[in-house]
Amino acid sequence: MTRPPLTRSAIVAAARSWLGTPYVHQAARKHAGCDCLGLVRGVWREVMGCEPETPPPYTPDWAERSRTETLRDAAARHLIGIDPGDADAGDVLLFAFRDRLPAKHCALLTTAIDAPEPRILHAHEHLPVCEVPLIPAWRARIRFAFKFPGVVSAQSAPQARLRAAPDGAPPPEGSPQGGAPVRRN
């Protein structure tokens, strides 16, 4: 069976379905409990269909102890690294809480990073999964950004390609949509 194209809106919808999941360190089960990594792993399972990898046990202070970019390295094995300034809805952000320490927190963008009011969805200690503004304090701590492999923009999805022009006219010849039938939504 062929899987439909992975869109940013599908990733955001999957992430939002985790809202309210309690914070549980090292967990990754919707409505039962997750931490920030468990949230990203759970969303991955929903949109990609399998577990990316099972992380080894880790303590809350693992980044301070290891001083290696363990979270970045794991993300790079499964996601595609991008410039944080280009991050869009559905992309994963990694945050470092201190300048000289590795990234140890992750969140999913639910809007483009350059939106008027960008937002992230994450699990944070003592709080359930929530969607919050990407305030300057969080933005200043972004260390890395990644996108899901195979993600397409809404305009790349088959239904979007057949959308009519604003005036209802078919697209001009020679355009990517040129000569295609126009579907009126």
Coordinates of C-alpha atoms in Angstrom, one line a residue:
M1 CA 0.0 0.0 0.0
T2 CA 1.3 3.4 -1.0
R3 CA 1.6 6.0 1.8
P4 CA 0.2 9.5 1.0
P5 CA 2.8 12.3 0.7
L6 CA 3.9 13.6 4.1
T7 CA 2.8 17.2 4.6
R8 CA 3.7 19.7 7.2
S9 CA 0.0 19.9 8.2
A10 CA -0.1 16.2 8.8
I11 CA 3.0 16.4 11.1
V12 CA 1.4 19.4 13.0
A13 CA -1.9 17.5 13.3
A14 CA -0.1 14.4 14.7
A15 CA 1.8 16.6 17.2
R16 CA -1.3 18.4 18.3
S17 CA -3.0 15.0 19.0
W18 CA -0.5 14.7 21.9
L19 CA -1.7 17.9 23.6
G20 CA -2.4 17.2 27.3
T21 CA -0.2 14.1 27.5
P22 CA 1.4 14.2 30.9
Y23 CA 5.2 14.6 31.3
V24 CA 6.9 11.3 32.1
H25 CA 10.7 11.1 31.8
Q26 CA 11.8 8.6 29.0
A27 CA 8.2 7.8 28.0
A28 CA 6.7 8.0 24.5
R29 CA 3.0 7.0 24.7
K30 CA 0.3 9.4 23.7
H31 CA -2.1 10.3 26.6
A32 CA -0.1 8.1 29.0
G33 CA 3.1 10.1 29.2
C34 CA 6.1 11.4 27.3
D35 CA 9.1 13.7 27.6
C36 CA 10.3 16.0 24.8
L37 CA 12.1 13.2 23.0
G38 CA 9.2 10.8 23.5
L39 CA 6.9 13.4 21.9
V40 CA 9.1 13.6 18.8
R41 CA 9.5 9.8 18.7
G42 CA 5.7 9.4 19.0
V43 CA 5.0 11.9 16.2
W44 CA 7.6 10.1 14.1
R45 CA 5.8 6.8 14.6
E46 CA 2.4 8.3 13.6
V47 CA 3.7 9.9 10.4
M48 CA 6.4 7.5 9.4
G49 CA 5.0 4.3 10.7
C50 CA 7.8 2.9 12.8
E51 CA 10.0 3.6 15.8
P52 CA 13.1 5.6 14.6
E53 CA 15.3 4.0 17.3
T54 CA 15.0 3.2 21.0
P55 CA 17.2 5.5 23.0
P56 CA 19.3 4.1 25.8
P57 CA 18.2 5.0 29.4
Y58 CA 19.1 8.6 30.2
T59 CA 19.1 10.7 33.3
P60 CA 17.6 14.2 33.4
D61 CA 21.2 15.7 33.6
W62 CA 22.6 13.5 30.7
A63 CA 23.7 16.5 28.6
E64 CA 25.6 18.2 31.5
R65 CA 27.4 14.9 32.1
S66 CA 28.2 13.8 28.6
R67 CA 29.0 17.2 27.0
T68 CA 28.4 15.5 23.6
E69 CA 25.7 16.4 21.1
T70 CA 23.9 13.1 21.6
L71 CA 20.4 14.5 20.8
R72 CA 21.7 16.2 17.6
D73 CA 23.5 13.1 16.5
A74 CA 20.3 11.0 17.0
A75 CA 18.2 13.5 15.1
A76 CA 20.7 13.6 12.3
R77 CA 20.4 9.8 11.9
H78 CA 16.7 10.1 11.0
L79 CA 15.9 13.7 10.1
I80 CA 17.4 16.2 7.7
G81 CA 19.4 19.1 9.1
I82 CA 18.3 22.6 8.1
D83 CA 19.1 26.2 8.9
P84 CA 17.1 27.1 12.0
G85 CA 16.1 30.4 10.2
D86 CA 14.4 28.3 7.5
A87 CA 12.4 26.1 9.9
D88 CA 8.7 25.6 9.1
A89 CA 5.7 24.0 10.6
G90 CA 6.3 20.4 11.4
D91 CA 10.1 20.8 11.8
V92 CA 12.0 19.8 14.9
L93 CA 14.0 22.3 16.9
L94 CA 16.7 21.4 19.4
F95 CA 17.5 23.7 22.3
A96 CA 20.5 24.2 24.5
F97 CA 19.8 25.6 28.0
R98 CA 23.3 26.9 28.4
D99 CA 25.8 28.3 25.9
R100 CA 28.5 25.7 26.5
L101 CA 26.3 22.7 26.9
P102 CA 24.8 20.4 24.3
A103 CA 21.3 20.6 23.1
K104 CA 19.0 18.7 25.4
H105 CA 15.4 19.8 24.7
C106 CA 13.3 19.3 21.5
A107 CA 10.1 20.7 20.2
L108 CA 8.0 20.7 17.0
L109 CA 7.2 24.0 15.3
T110 CA 3.5 24.4 14.6
T111 CA 4.0 27.5 12.5
A112 CA 6.9 28.8 10.3
I113 CA 9.7 30.2 12.4
D114 CA 9.3 33.6 10.7
A115 CA 5.5 33.7 11.2
P116 CA 4.3 36.8 13.1
E117 CA 3.7 34.7 16.2
P118 CA 5.7 31.5 15.8
R119 CA 4.6 28.6 18.1
I120 CA 6.1 25.3 19.3
L121 CA 4.6 22.2 20.8
H122 CA 6.7 20.4 23.4
A123 CA 6.8 18.4 26.6
H124 CA 8.5 20.1 29.5
E125 CA 9.1 18.8 33.0
H126 CA 6.1 19.2 35.3
L127 CA 3.8 20.2 32.5
P128 CA 1.7 18.2 30.0
V129 CA 2.4 18.5 26.3
C130 CA 1.5 22.1 25.3
E131 CA 1.6 24.5 22.4
V132 CA 3.2 27.8 23.4
P133 CA 4.6 30.9 21.7
L134 CA 8.2 30.7 20.6
I135 CA 9.2 33.6 22.9
P136 CA 12.6 35.3 22.6
A137 CA 14.0 33.3 25.5
W138 CA 13.2 30.0 23.7
R139 CA 14.3 31.4 20.3
A140 CA 17.7 32.4 21.8
R141 CA 18.3 28.8 22.8
I142 CA 17.7 27.1 19.4
R143 CA 20.8 25.2 18.5
F144 CA 19.7 23.0 15.6
A145 CA 16.7 22.4 13.3
F146 CA 15.6 19.4 11.3
K147 CA 12.8 18.4 9.0
F148 CA 11.2 15.0 8.4
P149 CA 12.5 13.1 5.4
G150 CA 10.1 13.2 2.4
V151 CA 8.0 16.1 3.7
V152 CA 6.3 18.1 1.0
S153 CA 4.8 21.5 1.1
A154 CA 1.1 21.9 0.8
Q155 CA 1.6 23.2 -2.7
S156 CA 3.4 20.0 -3.6
A157 CA 0.6 17.7 -2.6
P158 CA -1.5 16.3 -5.5
Q159 CA -4.7 18.1 -4.5
A160 CA -2.9 21.5 -4.2
R161 CA -1.4 21.1 -7.7
L162 CA -4.8 20.9 -9.2
R163 CA -6.2 23.9 -7.3
A164 CA -7.6 26.7 -9.5
A165 CA -6.1 30.1 -9.8
P166 CA -7.7 32.8 -7.7
D167 CA -9.7 34.1 -10.6
G168 CA -10.8 30.6 -11.6
A169 CA -8.7 30.5 -14.7
P170 CA -6.6 27.5 -15.5
P171 CA -2.8 27.9 -15.0
P172 CA -0.9 29.2 -17.9
E173 CA 0.8 26.8 -20.4
G174 CA 4.4 26.1 -19.4
S175 CA 3.7 26.4 -15.7
P176 CA 4.1 23.3 -13.5
Q177 CA 0.3 23.0 -13.7
G178 CA 0.0 24.0 -17.3
G179 CA -2.6 22.0 -19.2
A180 CA -3.8 20.1 -16.2
P181 CA -7.5 20.0 -15.5
V182 CA -8.6 22.5 -12.9
R183 CA -10.4 21.1 -9.9
R184 CA -12.8 23.6 -8.2
N185 CA -12.8 23.2 -4.5

